[in-house]
GROMACS .gro file of C-alpha atoms in nm:
model
  362
    1MET     CA    1  -2.158   2.739  -3.240
    2SER     CA    2  -2.160   2.551  -2.884
    3GLU     CA    3  -1.834   2.582  -2.673
    4VAL     CA    4  -1.683   2.240  -2.657
    5LYS     CA    5  -1.650   2.123  -2.265
    6GLU     CA    6  -1.282   1.995  -2.191
    7SER     CA    7  -1.297   1.669  -1.971
    8PRO     CA    8  -1.200   1.703  -1.625
    9VAL     CA    9  -0.822   1.632  -1.542
   10VAL     CA   10  -0.793   1.355  -1.287
   11GLY     CA   11  -0.436   1.326  -1.081
   12LEU     CA   12  -0.389   0.954  -0.983
   13LEU     CA   13  -0.131   0.921  -0.748
   14ALA     CA   14   0.053   0.579  -0.786
   15SER     CA   15   0.313   0.429  -0.580
   16TYR     CA   16   0.662   0.367  -0.661
   17PRO     CA   17   0.746   0.109  -0.754
   18LEU     CA   18   0.426   0.069  -0.944
   19GLN     CA   19   0.267  -0.244  -0.763
   20PRO     CA   20   0.101  -0.506  -0.994
   21ASN     CA   21  -0.264  -0.465  -0.797
   22LEU     CA   22  -0.234  -0.079  -0.872
   23GLN     CA   23  -0.168  -0.159  -1.222
   24ALA     CA   24  -0.461  -0.368  -1.284
   25VAL     CA   25  -0.685  -0.087  -1.122
   26LEU     CA   26  -0.538   0.168  -1.325
   27TYR     CA   27  -0.593  -0.049  -1.656
   28ASN     CA   28  -0.957  -0.094  -1.591
   29LEU     CA   29  -1.023   0.284  -1.497
   30GLY     CA   30  -0.816   0.396  -1.798
   31ARG     CA   31  -1.030   0.184  -2.021
   32MET     CA   32  -1.370   0.259  -1.851
   33LEU     CA   33  -1.324   0.638  -1.872
   34LYS     CA   34  -1.089   0.744  -2.149
   35ASP     CA   35  -1.350   0.900  -2.326
   36GLU     CA   36  -1.494   1.091  -2.043
   37VAL     CA   37  -1.158   1.215  -1.833
   38THR     CA   38  -0.808   1.305  -1.897
   39PHE     CA   39  -0.590   1.091  -1.631
   40HIS     CA   40  -0.267   1.236  -1.532
   41LEU     CA   41  -0.066   0.924  -1.340
   42VAL     CA   42   0.157   1.052  -1.096
   43MET     CA   43   0.429   0.792  -1.083
   44GLY     CA   44   0.827   0.752  -0.978
   45PRO     CA   45   1.104   0.765  -1.271
   46GLU     CA   46   1.010   0.373  -1.405
   47LYS     CA   47   0.899   0.343  -1.767
   48LEU     CA   48   0.488   0.325  -1.799
   49PRO     CA   49   0.376  -0.021  -1.824
   50GLU     CA   50   0.281  -0.065  -2.173
   51GLN     CA   51  -0.078  -0.182  -2.106
   52LEU     CA   52  -0.120   0.146  -1.982
   53GLU     CA   53   0.010   0.322  -2.261
   54GLY     CA   54  -0.283   0.559  -2.432
   55LEU     CA   55  -0.507   0.535  -2.117
   56VAL     CA   56  -0.305   0.771  -1.883
   57GLN     CA   57  -0.040   1.034  -1.942
   58SER     CA   58   0.241   0.969  -1.712
   59ILE     CA   59   0.380   1.255  -1.493
   60HIS     CA   60   0.707   1.139  -1.352
   61VAL     CA   61   0.852   1.237  -1.031
   62ASP     CA   62   1.216   1.131  -0.890
   63PRO     CA   63   1.197   0.983  -0.499
   64PRO     CA   64   1.368   1.174  -0.221
   65PRO     CA   65   1.699   1.099  -0.161
   66VAL     CA   66   1.613   0.916   0.177
   67SER     CA   67   1.401   0.600   0.153
   68THR     CA   68   1.109   0.631   0.370
   69HIS     CA   69   0.914   0.340   0.286
   70GLY     CA   70   0.702   0.527   0.039
   71ARG     CA   71   0.608   0.787   0.272
   72GLY     CA   72   0.851   1.058   0.135
   73PHE     CA   73   0.781   0.976  -0.237
   74SER     CA   74   0.408   1.019  -0.195
   75MET     CA   75   0.430   1.354  -0.034
   76LYS     CA   76   0.682   1.471  -0.296
   77ALA     CA   77   0.501   1.339  -0.587
   78ALA     CA   78   0.148   1.494  -0.481
   79PHE     CA   79   0.284   1.844  -0.394
   80SER     CA   80   0.504   1.867  -0.684
   81TYR     CA   81   0.210   1.744  -0.912
   82ALA     CA   82  -0.046   1.977  -0.752
   83SER     CA   83   0.159   2.270  -0.736
   84ALA     CA   84   0.243   2.248  -1.116
   85HIS     CA   85  -0.076   2.075  -1.269
   86ARG     CA   86  -0.380   2.212  -1.069
   87PRO     CA   87  -0.588   1.927  -1.183
   88ASP     CA   88  -0.955   1.919  -1.119
   89VAL     CA   89  -0.937   1.593  -0.890
   90LEU     CA   90  -0.661   1.438  -0.687
   91MET     CA   91  -0.724   1.069  -0.614
   92ASN     CA   92  -0.512   0.788  -0.484
   93VAL     CA   93  -0.504   0.478  -0.690
   94GLY     CA   94  -0.482   0.275  -0.405
   95GLN     CA   95  -0.288   0.221  -0.048
   96PRO     CA   96  -0.473   0.489   0.169
   97TYR     CA   97  -0.168   0.498   0.358
   98PRO     CA   98   0.083   0.671   0.254
   99LEU     CA   99  -0.095   0.765  -0.105
  100GLY     CA  100  -0.420   0.878   0.038
  101ILE     CA  101  -0.265   1.079   0.317
  102ALA     CA  102  -0.061   1.262   0.058
  103VAL     CA  103  -0.371   1.313  -0.183
  104VAL     CA  104  -0.580   1.445   0.078
  105THR     CA  105  -0.312   1.693   0.242
  106ALA     CA  106  -0.191   1.813  -0.077
  107GLY     CA  107  -0.555   1.884  -0.186
  108ARG     CA  108  -0.616   2.074   0.126
  109VAL     CA  109  -0.323   2.303   0.041
  110TYR     CA  110  -0.370   2.392  -0.319
  111GLY     CA  111  -0.780   2.366  -0.291
  112ILE     CA  112  -0.840   2.077  -0.524
  113ARG     CA  113  -1.111   1.839  -0.486
  114THR     CA  114  -0.988   1.539  -0.326
  115VAL     CA  115  -1.121   1.155  -0.384
  116LEU     CA  116  -0.979   0.886  -0.118
  117ARG     CA  117  -0.999   0.518  -0.227
  118ILE     CA  118  -1.002   0.362   0.107
  119THR     CA  119  -0.921  -0.020   0.006
  120GLY     CA  120  -0.865  -0.176   0.349
  121ASP     CA  121  -1.018  -0.134   0.738
  122TYR     CA  122  -0.749   0.080   0.886
  123LEU     CA  123  -0.988   0.093   1.204
  124ALA     CA  124  -0.941  -0.272   1.263
  125GLU     CA  125  -0.561  -0.208   1.281
  126ALA     CA  126  -0.532  -0.208   1.638
  127SER     CA  127  -0.702  -0.571   1.697
  128ILE     CA  128  -0.414  -0.748   1.501
  129ALA     CA  129  -0.228  -0.963   1.746
  130GLY     CA  130   0.096  -0.786   1.911
  131THR     CA  131   0.192  -0.650   2.246
  132ARG     CA  132  -0.020  -0.430   2.426
  133ARG     CA  133   0.222  -0.114   2.315
  134GLU     CA  134   0.205  -0.200   1.977
  135LYS     CA  135  -0.184  -0.222   1.978
  136ILE     CA  136  -0.202   0.097   2.147
  137TRP     CA  137   0.053   0.260   1.882
  138ARG     CA  138  -0.162   0.123   1.585
  139GLN     CA  139  -0.459   0.275   1.750
  140LEU     CA  140  -0.329   0.604   1.787
  141PHE     CA  141  -0.142   0.594   1.446
  142HIS     CA  142  -0.445   0.451   1.249
  143GLY     CA  143  -0.754   0.527   1.476
  144THR     CA  144  -0.669   0.867   1.516
  145LEU     CA  145  -0.379   1.029   1.320
  146LEU     CA  146  -0.490   0.864   1.008
  147HIS     CA  147  -0.852   0.876   1.068
  148ASN     CA  148  -0.879   1.239   1.131
  149VAL     CA  149  -0.675   1.339   0.821
  150TYR     CA  150  -0.886   1.066   0.574
  151GLN     CA  151  -1.205   1.247   0.706
  152GLN     CA  152  -1.089   1.569   0.518
  153ALA     CA  153  -1.101   1.411   0.179
  154ASP     CA  154  -1.410   1.584  -0.060
  155THR     CA  155  -1.512   1.212  -0.140
  156VAL     CA  156  -1.436   0.893  -0.006
  157LEU     CA  157  -1.474   0.533  -0.193
  158PRO     CA  158  -1.475   0.252   0.009
  159VAL     CA  159  -1.453  -0.067  -0.158
  160GLY     CA  160  -1.777  -0.217   0.003
  161ARG     CA  161  -2.103  -0.151   0.182
  162ARG     CA  162  -1.970  -0.294   0.526
  163LEU     CA  163  -1.656  -0.071   0.527
  164ALA     CA  164  -1.898   0.237   0.436
  165GLN     CA  165  -2.114   0.173   0.738
  166LYS     CA  166  -1.794   0.142   0.934
  167LEU     CA  167  -1.665   0.486   0.857
  168VAL     CA  168  -1.993   0.654   0.879
  169GLY     CA  169  -2.032   0.532   1.215
  170ALA     CA  170  -1.689   0.625   1.298
  171GLY     CA  171  -1.750   0.978   1.218
  172PHE     CA  172  -1.726   1.045   0.836
  173PRO     CA  173  -2.004   1.252   0.673
  174GLU     CA  174  -2.250   1.015   0.530
  175GLU     CA  175  -2.297   1.238   0.220
  176THR     CA  176  -1.947   1.194   0.134
  177VAL     CA  177  -1.881   0.799   0.143
  178HIS     CA  178  -1.997   0.626  -0.164
  179PRO     CA  179  -1.918   0.248  -0.136
  180LEU     CA  180  -1.757   0.149  -0.491
  181PRO     CA  181  -1.540  -0.145  -0.539
  182GLN     CA  182  -1.254  -0.139  -0.772
  183PRO     CA  183  -1.297  -0.134  -1.134
  184PHE     CA  184  -1.338  -0.481  -1.250
  185ASP     CA  185  -1.375  -0.662  -1.578
  186ALA     CA  186  -1.539  -0.964  -1.548
  187GLU     CA  187  -1.519  -1.056  -1.919
  188LEU     CA  188  -1.156  -1.112  -1.881
  189PHE     CA  189  -1.233  -1.430  -1.684
  190GLU     CA  190  -1.417  -1.632  -1.913
  191GLN     CA  191  -1.537  -1.973  -1.767
  192LYS     CA  192  -1.387  -2.313  -1.878
  193ALA     CA  193  -1.528  -2.669  -1.782
  194GLY     CA  194  -1.507  -2.997  -1.883
  195ALA     CA  195  -1.247  -3.102  -2.139
  196GLN     CA  196  -1.150  -2.723  -2.189
  197LYS     CA  197  -1.068  -2.696  -1.804
  198VAL     CA  198  -0.866  -3.040  -1.862
  199GLU     CA  199  -0.682  -2.874  -2.146
  200LYS     CA  200  -0.619  -2.559  -1.963
  201LYS     CA  201  -0.439  -2.734  -1.719
  202ARG     CA  202  -0.213  -2.936  -1.932
  203GLU     CA  203  -0.126  -2.588  -2.080
  204LEU     CA  204  -0.024  -2.439  -1.743
  205GLY     CA  205   0.173  -2.792  -1.648
  206LEU     CA  206  -0.060  -2.875  -1.402
  207GLU     CA  207  -0.205  -3.240  -1.327
  208PRO     CA  208  -0.470  -3.264  -1.572
  209ASP     CA  209  -0.674  -3.569  -1.370
  210ARG     CA  210  -0.655  -3.396  -1.029
  211LYS     CA  211  -0.902  -3.123  -0.896
  212MET     CA  212  -0.694  -2.784  -0.859
  213ILE     CA  213  -0.733  -2.585  -0.550
  214LEU     CA  214  -0.596  -2.244  -0.625
  215ASN     CA  215  -0.435  -1.977  -0.396
  216VAL     CA  216  -0.356  -1.618  -0.551
  217GLY     CA  217  -0.186  -1.348  -0.358
  218ARG     CA  218   0.126  -1.285  -0.153
  219LEU     CA  219   0.235  -1.566   0.036
  220THR     CA  220   0.261  -1.380   0.372
  221TRP     CA  221   0.126  -1.469   0.703
  222GLY     CA  222  -0.140  -1.172   0.670
  223LYS     CA  223  -0.279  -1.337   0.384
  224GLY     CA  224  -0.306  -1.689   0.562
  225ALA     CA  225  -0.034  -1.847   0.366
  226ASP     CA  226   0.062  -2.053   0.677
  227ARG     CA  227  -0.294  -2.180   0.676
  228VAL     CA  228  -0.263  -2.268   0.330
  229LEU     CA  229   0.054  -2.468   0.403
  230GLU     CA  230  -0.135  -2.658   0.668
  231VAL     CA  231  -0.436  -2.736   0.477
  232ALA     CA  232  -0.220  -2.867   0.180
  233ARG     CA  233  -0.016  -3.117   0.423
  234ARG     CA  234  -0.356  -3.237   0.577
  235VAL     CA  235  -0.515  -3.278   0.268
  236THR     CA  236  -0.212  -3.416   0.067
  237ASP     CA  237  -0.199  -3.696   0.379
  238ARG     CA  238  -0.573  -3.767   0.321
  239ALA     CA  239  -0.690  -3.731  -0.039
  240ASN     CA  240  -0.471  -4.013  -0.203
  241GLY     CA  241  -0.373  -3.790  -0.505
  242GLN     CA  242  -0.730  -3.650  -0.592
  243PHE     CA  243  -0.620  -3.270  -0.560
  244GLN     CA  244  -0.346  -3.020  -0.670
  245PHE     CA  245  -0.292  -2.734  -0.496
  246CYS     CA  246  -0.165  -2.422  -0.719
  247LEU     CA  247   0.004  -2.123  -0.552
  248VAL     CA  248  -0.003  -1.818  -0.778
  249GLY     CA  249   0.220  -1.536  -0.593
  250ASP     CA  250   0.558  -1.478  -0.433
  251GLY     CA  251   0.632  -1.406  -0.074
  252PRO     CA  252   0.805  -1.521   0.246
  253TYR     CA  253   0.614  -1.858   0.285
  254LYS     CA  254   0.712  -1.956  -0.072
  255GLU     CA  255   1.033  -2.170   0.030
  256ALA     CA  256   0.819  -2.374   0.280
  257PHE     CA  257   0.588  -2.511  -0.002
  258SER     CA  258   0.920  -2.647  -0.160
  259SER     CA  259   0.901  -2.986   0.048
  260PHE     CA  260   0.597  -3.121  -0.130
  261PRO     CA  261   0.594  -3.295  -0.453
  262SER     CA  262   0.490  -3.063  -0.773
  263GLU     CA  263   0.203  -3.307  -0.814
  264ALA     CA  264   0.071  -3.203  -0.496
  265VAL     CA  265   0.175  -2.866  -0.456
  266TYR     CA  266   0.284  -2.628  -0.783
  267THR     CA  267   0.437  -2.319  -0.683
  268ALA     CA  268   0.362  -2.074  -1.003
  269GLY     CA  269   0.542  -1.784  -0.834
  270TYR     CA  270   0.481  -1.455  -0.963
  271VAL     CA  271   0.245  -1.438  -1.253
  272ASP     CA  272   0.200  -1.129  -1.487
  273ARG     CA  273  -0.173  -0.968  -1.419
  274GLU     CA  274  -0.264  -1.033  -1.783
  275LYS     CA  275  -0.199  -1.426  -1.719
  276VAL     CA  276  -0.379  -1.447  -1.391
  277HIS     CA  277  -0.708  -1.532  -1.573
  278GLU     CA  278  -0.583  -1.850  -1.727
  279TYR     CA  279  -0.501  -2.023  -1.352
  280PHE     CA  280  -0.882  -1.942  -1.268
  281GLN     CA  281  -0.986  -2.097  -1.599
  282ALA     CA  282  -0.797  -2.425  -1.501
  283ALA     CA  283  -0.922  -2.412  -1.118
  284ASP     CA  284  -1.192  -2.630  -0.944
  285LEU     CA  285  -1.180  -2.448  -0.627
  286LEU     CA  286  -1.043  -2.106  -0.485
  287ILE     CA  287  -0.913  -2.095  -0.108
  288HIS     CA  288  -0.849  -1.764   0.041
  289PRO     CA  289  -0.792  -1.787   0.430
  290SER     CA  290  -0.682  -1.392   0.483
  291ARG     CA  291  -0.657  -1.282   0.833
  292ARG     CA  292  -0.741  -0.943   0.696
  293ASP     CA  293  -0.880  -0.803   0.371
  294ALA     CA  294  -1.156  -0.566   0.223
  295LEU     CA  295  -1.244  -0.680  -0.123
  296PRO     CA  296  -1.000  -0.865  -0.287
  297ASN     CA  297  -0.974  -0.917  -0.644
  298VAL     CA  298  -0.906  -1.291  -0.655
  299ILE     CA  299  -1.255  -1.329  -0.518
  300LEU     CA  300  -1.419  -1.115  -0.772
  301GLU     CA  301  -1.202  -1.311  -1.029
  302ALA     CA  302  -1.344  -1.669  -0.912
  303ILE     CA  303  -1.678  -1.557  -0.935
  304ALA     CA  304  -1.651  -1.432  -1.278
  305ALA     CA  305  -1.475  -1.729  -1.391
  306ARG     CA  306  -1.764  -1.941  -1.183
  307VAL     CA  307  -1.499  -2.110  -0.968
  308PRO     CA  308  -1.638  -2.187  -0.648
  309VAL     CA  309  -1.466  -2.035  -0.319
  310ILE     CA  310  -1.421  -2.073   0.025
  311ALA     CA  311  -1.267  -1.804   0.221
  312SER     CA  312  -1.223  -1.622   0.583
  313PRO     CA  313  -1.516  -1.404   0.685
  314VAL     CA  314  -1.322  -1.079   0.677
  315GLY     CA  315  -1.395  -0.730   0.513
  316GLU     CA  316  -1.669  -0.739   0.230
  317ILE     CA  317  -1.602  -1.108   0.142
  318PRO     CA  318  -1.919  -1.253   0.337
  319ASP     CA  319  -2.115  -1.040   0.114
  320TYR     CA  320  -1.980  -1.216  -0.200
  321VAL     CA  321  -1.899  -1.551  -0.046
  322SER     CA  322  -2.162  -1.784   0.112
  323THR     CA  323  -1.899  -2.041   0.242
  324THR     CA  324  -1.688  -1.848   0.490
  325LEU     CA  325  -1.470  -2.073   0.746
  326GLU     CA  326  -1.252  -2.010   1.005
  327GLY     CA  327  -0.972  -2.266   1.091
  328VAL     CA  328  -0.772  -2.510   0.889
  329PRO     CA  329  -0.958  -2.837   0.992
  330LYS     CA  330  -1.272  -2.658   0.870
  331TYR     CA  331  -1.108  -2.577   0.507
  332VAL     CA  332  -0.981  -2.935   0.493
  333ASP     CA  333  -1.304  -3.103   0.568
  334CYS     CA  334  -1.467  -2.888   0.295
  335ILE     CA  335  -1.223  -2.948   0.030
  336LEU     CA  336  -1.236  -3.331   0.099
  337SER     CA  337  -1.618  -3.298   0.074
  338LYS     CA  338  -1.614  -3.174  -0.275
  339GLU     CA  339  -1.936  -3.007  -0.179
  340TRP     CA  340  -1.837  -2.646  -0.344
  341ARG     CA  341  -2.083  -2.428  -0.508
  342CYS     CA  342  -2.027  -2.134  -0.753
  343GLU     CA  343  -2.148  -1.777  -0.647
  344PRO     CA  344  -2.430  -1.574  -0.801
  345ILE     CA  345  -2.268  -1.287  -1.025
  346PRO     CA  346  -2.311  -0.948  -0.874
  347SER     CA  347  -2.517  -0.709  -1.062
  348TRP     CA  348  -2.225  -0.412  -1.054
  349PHE     CA  349  -2.029  -0.657  -1.251
  350SER     CA  350  -2.193  -0.459  -1.526
  351TRP     CA  351  -1.923  -0.273  -1.728
  352GLU     CA  352  -2.179   0.009  -1.798
  353GLU     CA  353  -2.301   0.038  -1.458
  354GLN     CA  354  -1.940   0.056  -1.300
  355LYS     CA  355  -1.856   0.324  -1.578
  356SER     CA  356  -2.161   0.528  -1.469
  357LYS     CA  357  -2.078   0.548  -1.115
  358TYR     CA  358  -1.709   0.643  -1.154
  359ALA     CA  359  -1.808   0.920  -1.403
  360ARG     CA  360  -2.051   1.067  -1.159
  361LEU     CA  361  -1.794   1.080  -0.894
  362LEU     CA  362  -1.490   1.190  -1.094
   0.00000   0.00000   0.00000
């Protein structure tokens, strides 16, 4: 009788609390490889989200008594889990800092293979606006300290080709670097058009007769919320009621949008990941004027839902979006022109192709 081979155990280190964007990665990865891999989700004392039940086995770790912005929890969770369970692979779900640092460090100590997901261009941190002292500190911290730790990972998964090339150019061994986007289920973002789109707008409390301009994400300076605010002001002043902006997400800039009437700017606030696709089905255009990003889910979601996109030329976005713009006036002109087009569907959107690549690397 042939021996039944046990599936490899992959320890996935998550944040505490478990962030919504990481839940989306876990949900897709769990469904994709549930028959190939046994996933242990190393998380805080909170309850495992219902959508992840049956996909991962939760390993709960209490946070340290002193809060250190996630750093203390990441290290404690990675080391206590690695010591007790000795999985075949350790991987961070997202957030290379601090989760990836904890994974690589614990893996080296306990002799466990490590897979590091790099979801942002940490090497560009020194170029972010700030004082000279701040830039020097960011370069030392991100460009030297974190960089040296990241290079010790056995396998590195940057989210796209551009970031992979940059990492290799910065000294990562080429054979360890495998560009691989986050697991993404395009079928969840079914296209709506014509009367179906109008009806979806009504269901969501939006203006059915206006073109809906969607922005999804945290309303922060880094995500360009101040730019969205100014674009909305200028378009509203010039467009005579043709458009309605819809903002999905919370953040410090949310209150600034309250001066608009709801028929001009609708703030949906935080929306559960399971319901975000409904806003894409109602949208006529997605705008994403972010200052820094790698490969944001919202871009992929818009492409899958056949919603045109205009976005900043940062990270991997230019590989997916043909209309990339800098500056509020260009966004305004593009919106008013209504000359928008959908982007082609990438070949890797295939669920089976993604599954094959993740299974091979894990």
